[in-house]
Tab-separated table of C-alpha atoms and ligand atoms in Angstrom:
chain	number	residue	atom	x	y	z
A	1	MET	CA	185.394	27.090	134.822
A	2	ARG	CA	184.644	23.829	133.324
A	3	PHE	CA	181.343	22.773	131.914
A	4	TRP	CA	180.437	19.049	132.228
A	5	GLY	CA	176.450	20.024	130.850
A	6	VAL	CA	175.397	22.762	129.288
A	7	ARG	CA	171.593	22.342	127.880
A	8	GLY	CA	167.887	22.548	129.627
A	9	SER	CA	165.576	20.283	129.293
A	10	ILE	CA	166.605	16.916	128.360
A	11	ALA	CA	169.586	15.500	127.235
A	12	CYS	CA	170.089	15.241	123.171
A	13	PRO	CA	173.122	13.583	122.334
A	14	GLY	CA	174.332	12.782	118.777
A	15	PRO	CA	175.971	13.006	115.907
A	16	ASP	CA	174.027	16.342	115.394
A	17	THR	CA	174.498	17.961	118.728
A	18	ILE	CA	178.458	16.397	119.302
A	19	ARG	CA	180.022	19.943	118.896
A	20	TYR	CA	178.482	21.791	121.561
A	21	GLY	CA	177.276	18.771	123.820
A	22	GLY	CA	174.097	16.738	124.820
A	23	ASN	CA	174.650	17.128	128.739
A	24	THR	CA	172.448	18.870	130.577
A	25	SER	CA	173.774	21.452	132.995
A	26	CYS	CA	176.047	20.706	135.161
A	27	VAL	CA	179.110	23.645	135.379
A	28	GLU	CA	182.297	22.717	137.972
A	29	ILE	CA	183.662	25.949	139.436
A	30	ARG	CA	187.731	25.980	141.363
A	31	CYS	CA	188.138	28.515	143.263
A	32	GLY	CA	191.932	28.081	144.744
A	33	ASP	CA	192.118	24.172	145.923
A	34	HIS	CA	187.324	24.416	146.870
A	35	LEU	CA	185.626	22.958	144.747
A	36	LEU	CA	182.485	24.068	143.671
A	37	VAL	CA	179.919	22.941	141.175
A	38	PHE	CA	176.601	24.234	139.830
A	39	ASP	CA	173.400	21.549	139.230
A	40	GLY	CA	173.340	17.848	139.188
A	41	GLY	CA	172.753	16.788	135.197
A	42	THR	CA	173.639	14.516	133.353
A	43	GLY	CA	176.957	16.410	133.084
A	44	LEU	CA	177.795	15.664	136.619
A	45	ARG	CA	178.902	11.492	135.616
A	46	LEU	CA	181.082	12.728	133.688
A	47	LEU	CA	182.645	15.601	136.294
A	48	GLY	CA	182.984	12.021	138.589
A	49	ASN	CA	184.651	9.712	137.086
A	50	GLU	CA	187.598	12.348	136.456
A	51	LEU	CA	187.305	12.810	139.787
A	52	MET	CA	187.940	9.595	141.132
A	53	ALA	CA	190.452	9.250	137.787
A	54	VAL	CA	192.477	11.717	140.078
A	55	GLY	CA	192.862	8.405	143.239
A	56	GLN	CA	192.037	10.922	145.883
A	57	PRO	CA	189.243	12.133	148.251
A	58	ALA	CA	186.509	14.052	146.393
A	59	ALA	CA	185.382	16.890	148.283
A	60	LEU	CA	183.383	19.362	146.643
A	61	ASP	CA	179.761	21.572	147.398
A	62	LEU	CA	177.118	20.975	145.127
A	63	PHE	CA	174.300	24.223	144.255
A	64	TYR	CA	171.154	23.458	142.872
A	65	SER	CA	168.956	26.431	140.719
A	66	HIS	CA	166.257	23.983	141.479
A	67	THR	CA	165.633	21.008	141.444
A	68	HIS	CA	164.127	19.658	138.157
A	69	PHE	CA	164.609	16.258	136.846
A	70	ASP	CA	167.218	17.499	134.602
A	71	HIS	CA	169.814	19.537	136.933
A	72	ILE	CA	169.193	16.239	139.788
A	73	CYS	CA	169.046	13.610	137.814
A	74	GLY	CA	173.060	12.820	137.778
A	75	LEU	CA	173.773	12.349	141.352
A	76	PRO	CA	172.785	8.532	141.450
A	77	PHE	CA	175.655	8.140	138.262
A	78	PHE	CA	178.200	10.867	140.508
A	79	ALA	CA	180.779	8.344	141.354
A	80	PRO	CA	182.108	10.599	145.023
A	81	CYS	CA	178.545	9.558	146.546
A	82	TYR	CA	179.556	6.226	146.280
A	83	ASP	CA	183.274	6.542	147.746
A	84	ALA	CA	183.386	6.527	151.717
A	85	ARG	CA	186.794	8.545	151.145
A	86	SER	CA	184.779	11.577	149.332
A	87	SER	CA	183.101	14.297	150.902
A	88	MET	CA	180.076	16.734	150.352
A	89	ARG	CA	178.153	19.724	150.277
A	90	ILE	CA	174.760	19.983	148.652
A	91	TRP	CA	173.188	23.551	149.220
A	92	ALA	CA	168.961	24.582	147.679
A	93	GLY	CA	167.618	27.869	148.014
A	94	HIS	CA	163.826	26.967	146.574
A	95	LEU	CA	162.631	24.538	148.650
A	96	ASN	CA	162.694	26.097	152.080
A	97	GLY	CA	160.315	25.306	154.206
A	98	ASN	CA	158.559	22.828	151.509
A	99	LYS	CA	160.375	19.615	152.212
A	100	GLY	CA	164.075	19.917	151.519
A	101	ILE	CA	166.672	19.046	149.403
A	102	GLN	CA	167.405	16.045	151.087
A	103	ALA	CA	163.394	14.551	151.164
A	104	VAL	CA	163.714	15.612	147.343
A	105	LEU	CA	166.416	14.266	146.089
A	106	ASN	CA	165.351	10.900	148.378
A	107	ASN	CA	162.690	10.518	146.317
A	108	MET	CA	163.996	11.038	143.112
A	109	MET	CA	165.580	7.804	144.292
A	110	ILE	CA	162.650	5.342	145.772
A	111	ALA	CA	161.350	2.282	143.908
A	112	PRO	CA	160.482	1.645	141.093
A	113	LEU	CA	161.585	5.003	139.864
A	114	PHE	CA	165.213	3.506	140.631
A	115	PRO	CA	166.601	0.945	142.217
A	116	ILE	CA	169.317	1.758	145.411
A	117	PRO	CA	168.076	4.462	147.992
A	118	MET	CA	170.149	7.711	148.337
A	119	GLY	CA	171.020	5.494	151.467
A	120	ILE	CA	173.486	3.080	149.805
A	121	PHE	CA	175.764	6.520	149.482
A	122	THR	CA	178.869	5.910	151.159
A	123	ALA	CA	180.304	9.319	150.670
A	124	LYS	CA	180.304	12.139	153.297
A	125	MET	CA	176.670	13.292	152.321
A	126	ALA	CA	175.758	17.140	154.211
A	127	PHE	CA	171.872	19.026	152.675
A	128	THR	CA	171.354	21.927	153.090
A	129	ASP	CA	168.348	24.315	152.782
A	130	PHE	CA	168.690	27.975	152.746
A	131	ALA	CA	166.334	30.649	151.661
A	132	ALA	CA	167.264	32.276	148.084
A	133	GLY	CA	168.669	36.325	148.899
A	134	ASP	CA	170.681	34.346	151.648
A	135	MET	CA	174.597	34.987	151.654
A	136	LEU	CA	176.608	31.921	152.122
A	137	THR	CA	180.409	31.393	152.835
A	138	PRO	CA	180.914	27.871	151.978
A	139	HIS	CA	185.028	28.610	152.420
A	140	PRO	CA	186.799	31.462	153.974
A	141	GLY	CA	187.057	33.661	151.674
A	142	ILE	CA	184.545	32.565	149.189
A	143	ARG	CA	181.423	34.356	148.916
A	144	ILE	CA	178.192	33.606	147.746
A	145	LEU	CA	174.957	36.209	147.001
A	146	THR	CA	171.837	33.535	146.567
A	147	GLY	CA	168.466	35.558	144.513
A	148	ARG	CA	164.905	33.974	143.321
A	149	LEU	CA	164.786	33.755	140.040
A	150	ASN	CA	161.092	33.576	138.395
A	151	HIS	CA	161.199	29.615	136.980
A	152	PRO	CA	157.416	27.436	137.848
A	153	ASN	CA	158.558	25.757	141.358
A	154	GLY	CA	160.899	28.311	141.787
A	155	ALA	CA	164.985	28.218	141.534
A	156	THR	CA	167.677	30.407	142.683
A	157	GLY	CA	170.732	32.155	140.726
A	158	TYR	CA	174.342	32.477	142.470
A	159	ARG	CA	176.806	35.150	142.491
A	160	VAL	CA	180.174	33.544	143.323
A	161	GLU	CA	182.863	35.582	144.351
A	162	TYR	CA	186.439	34.985	144.810
A	163	GLY	CA	190.136	36.778	145.026
A	164	GLN	CA	188.600	39.872	144.108
A	165	ARG	CA	186.469	38.015	140.694
A	166	ALA	CA	182.852	37.526	140.394
A	167	VAL	CA	181.258	34.882	138.653
A	168	ALA	CA	177.833	34.449	137.708
A	169	TYR	CA	174.982	31.285	137.253
A	170	VAL	CA	171.277	32.197	135.895
A	171	THR	CA	169.533	29.360	135.341
A	172	ASP	CA	166.384	28.679	135.051
A	173	THR	CA	164.474	31.732	134.644
A	174	GLU	CA	162.330	34.281	132.851
A	175	HIS	CA	161.700	37.418	131.631
A	176	GLU	CA	159.106	39.702	131.366
A	177	ASN	CA	159.178	41.678	128.023
A	178	GLY	CA	160.767	45.300	128.062
A	179	THR	CA	161.668	44.759	131.445
A	180	LEU	CA	165.217	43.616	133.100
A	181	ASP	CA	164.842	41.645	136.708
A	182	ALA	CA	166.427	44.211	139.392
A	183	GLY	CA	167.454	40.938	141.259
A	184	ILE	CA	169.151	39.312	138.387
A	185	LEU	CA	170.642	42.787	137.956
A	186	ASN	CA	172.171	43.054	141.758
A	187	LEU	CA	173.930	39.601	141.523
A	188	ILE	CA	175.516	40.691	138.099
A	189	GLU	CA	176.682	42.980	138.546
A	190	ALA	CA	180.036	44.075	137.384
A	191	ALA	CA	180.665	40.125	137.367
A	192	ASP	CA	183.443	38.992	135.157
A	193	LEU	CA	181.076	36.358	133.904
A	194	PHE	CA	178.167	35.949	133.703
A	195	ILE	CA	176.034	32.666	133.208
A	196	TYR	CA	171.953	33.376	131.764
A	197	ASP	CA	169.524	30.594	130.702
A	198	SER	CA	169.921	31.444	126.970
A	199	THR	CA	166.802	28.447	126.291
A	200	TYR	CA	164.813	30.454	123.176
A	201	THR	CA	166.302	33.473	121.031
A	202	ASP	CA	163.520	35.915	121.152
A	203	ASP	CA	162.147	35.200	117.500
A	204	GLU	CA	161.168	31.954	119.002
A	205	TYR	CA	160.016	33.038	122.696
A	206	PRO	CA	156.689	34.034	122.205
A	207	GLY	CA	155.815	30.690	121.980
A	208	TYR	CA	156.836	29.541	125.003
A	209	ALA	CA	155.822	31.647	127.358
A	210	GLY	CA	155.637	31.250	130.730
A	211	TRP	CA	157.368	27.646	130.461
A	212	GLY	CA	159.955	29.051	132.941
A	213	HIS	CA	162.940	30.054	130.210
A	214	SER	CA	164.579	33.515	128.899
A	215	THR	CA	166.310	34.253	125.830
A	216	TRP	CA	169.856	35.358	125.048
A	217	GLN	CA	169.298	38.415	123.548
A	218	GLN	CA	167.795	39.356	126.589
A	219	GLY	CA	171.113	38.567	128.474
A	220	MET	CA	172.673	40.641	127.034
A	221	LYS	CA	170.458	43.318	128.142
A	222	LEU	CA	171.012	42.730	131.139
A	223	ALA	CA	174.826	41.558	130.732
A	224	GLU	CA	175.139	45.306	128.949
A	225	ALA	CA	173.151	46.890	131.645
A	226	ALA	CA	175.555	45.240	134.568
A	227	LYS	CA	178.622	46.272	132.681
A	228	VAL	CA	179.728	42.682	133.190
A	229	GLY	CA	182.493	41.149	131.179
A	230	ARG	CA	182.199	38.147	129.552
A	231	PHE	CA	178.809	37.605	128.595
A	232	VAL	CA	178.289	32.879	128.617
A	233	ILE	CA	174.788	31.772	126.221
A	234	PHE	CA	173.753	28.697	128.713
A	235	HIS	CA	171.233	25.950	129.074
A	236	HIS	CA	169.979	25.493	125.267
A	237	ASP	CA	167.184	23.917	124.141
A	238	PRO	CA	167.742	20.319	122.494
A	239	SER	CA	166.556	21.028	119.467
A	240	HIS	CA	169.184	23.556	119.123
A	241	ASP	CA	171.774	21.649	117.317
A	242	ASP	CA	175.086	22.405	115.822
A	243	ALA	CA	174.388	24.180	113.414
A	244	PHE	CA	171.433	26.888	115.033
A	245	MET	CA	174.638	26.796	118.061
A	246	ASP	CA	176.647	28.235	115.146
A	247	LYS	CA	173.847	31.250	114.177
A	248	ILE	CA	173.395	31.948	117.472
A	249	ALA	CA	177.300	32.102	118.204
A	250	ALA	CA	177.955	34.565	115.005
A	251	ALA	CA	175.061	36.634	116.061
A	252	ALA	CA	175.641	37.302	118.947
A	253	ASP	CA	179.373	37.298	118.306
A	254	ILE	CA	178.487	40.373	116.474
A	255	ALA	CA	175.625	41.801	118.846
A	256	ARG	CA	178.539	42.217	122.080
A	257	PRO	CA	182.506	40.777	120.993
A	258	GLY	CA	183.385	38.132	123.001
A	259	THR	CA	180.429	37.189	124.231
A	260	VAL	CA	180.830	32.933	124.827
A	261	VAL	CA	178.455	30.372	123.800
A	262	ALA	CA	178.973	27.600	126.797
A	263	ARG	CA	180.097	24.000	125.434
A	264	GLU	CA	180.454	20.768	126.820
A	265	GLY	CA	183.982	20.495	128.542
A	266	MET	CA	184.287	23.922	127.603
A	267	LEU	CA	187.108	25.641	130.473
A	268	LEU	CA	187.475	28.949	131.419
A	269	THR	CA	189.346	31.455	133.492
A	270	VAL	CA	188.349	35.135	134.890
B	1	LIG	ZN1	166.771	23.150	133.369
B	2	LIG	ZN1	163.018	24.549	135.060
């Protein structure tokens, strides 16, 4: 697994975020020869450049948590879209019956928002809308469980199972104080790795109730209850600079040793 973008809301490059990174959500997961990508924020551009540098056509599945701008704006800058030898399948679980993922991405690339329409892509593209809660089998041997998250306009959490291992990608979502989300517990049960919307700290959260995001402390409670292996703090607030993220990392490592704070470029293997 490789992290190409770890931020939420908006990209925030600069000297104060250079160590944890400033690109928005994009995570690459390799299951054997298969490439799965979760979200297409600004980090997606960097992944695309690396894929094209290999000199081989890219073949991948891109799963969106949802279609808020920070999670989709990388697609027009994803080099494989302009490579006729490449192919991708695009999936989303929160739009079923509401236009669908192809229409939403199309709308992002119409004038005067963007100079070229999505029709200019030359890669083979397929679009699938499913309902959060469905089980997906993009390839033999890869099973993906999905679940509805608590986020304005909806969002989908994922659990990828491959070769006796399980990894959960759960962003963007808001918790209810004092409770654990049963749907999330179901997705992350005994997972080897659990990536979670940790936009805020518990101290900050009261100022952002209703914004659709959670805290690293809440993620840790979920991780404990579901007996997760490694917990990964993700979707960092753009106002959290490297010094602030270091403090979160230190506190999290005391609270649950082995906890990981996602950084751009970081590789994890399970
Ligand atoms: Zn987000
Ligand atoms: Zn969102």
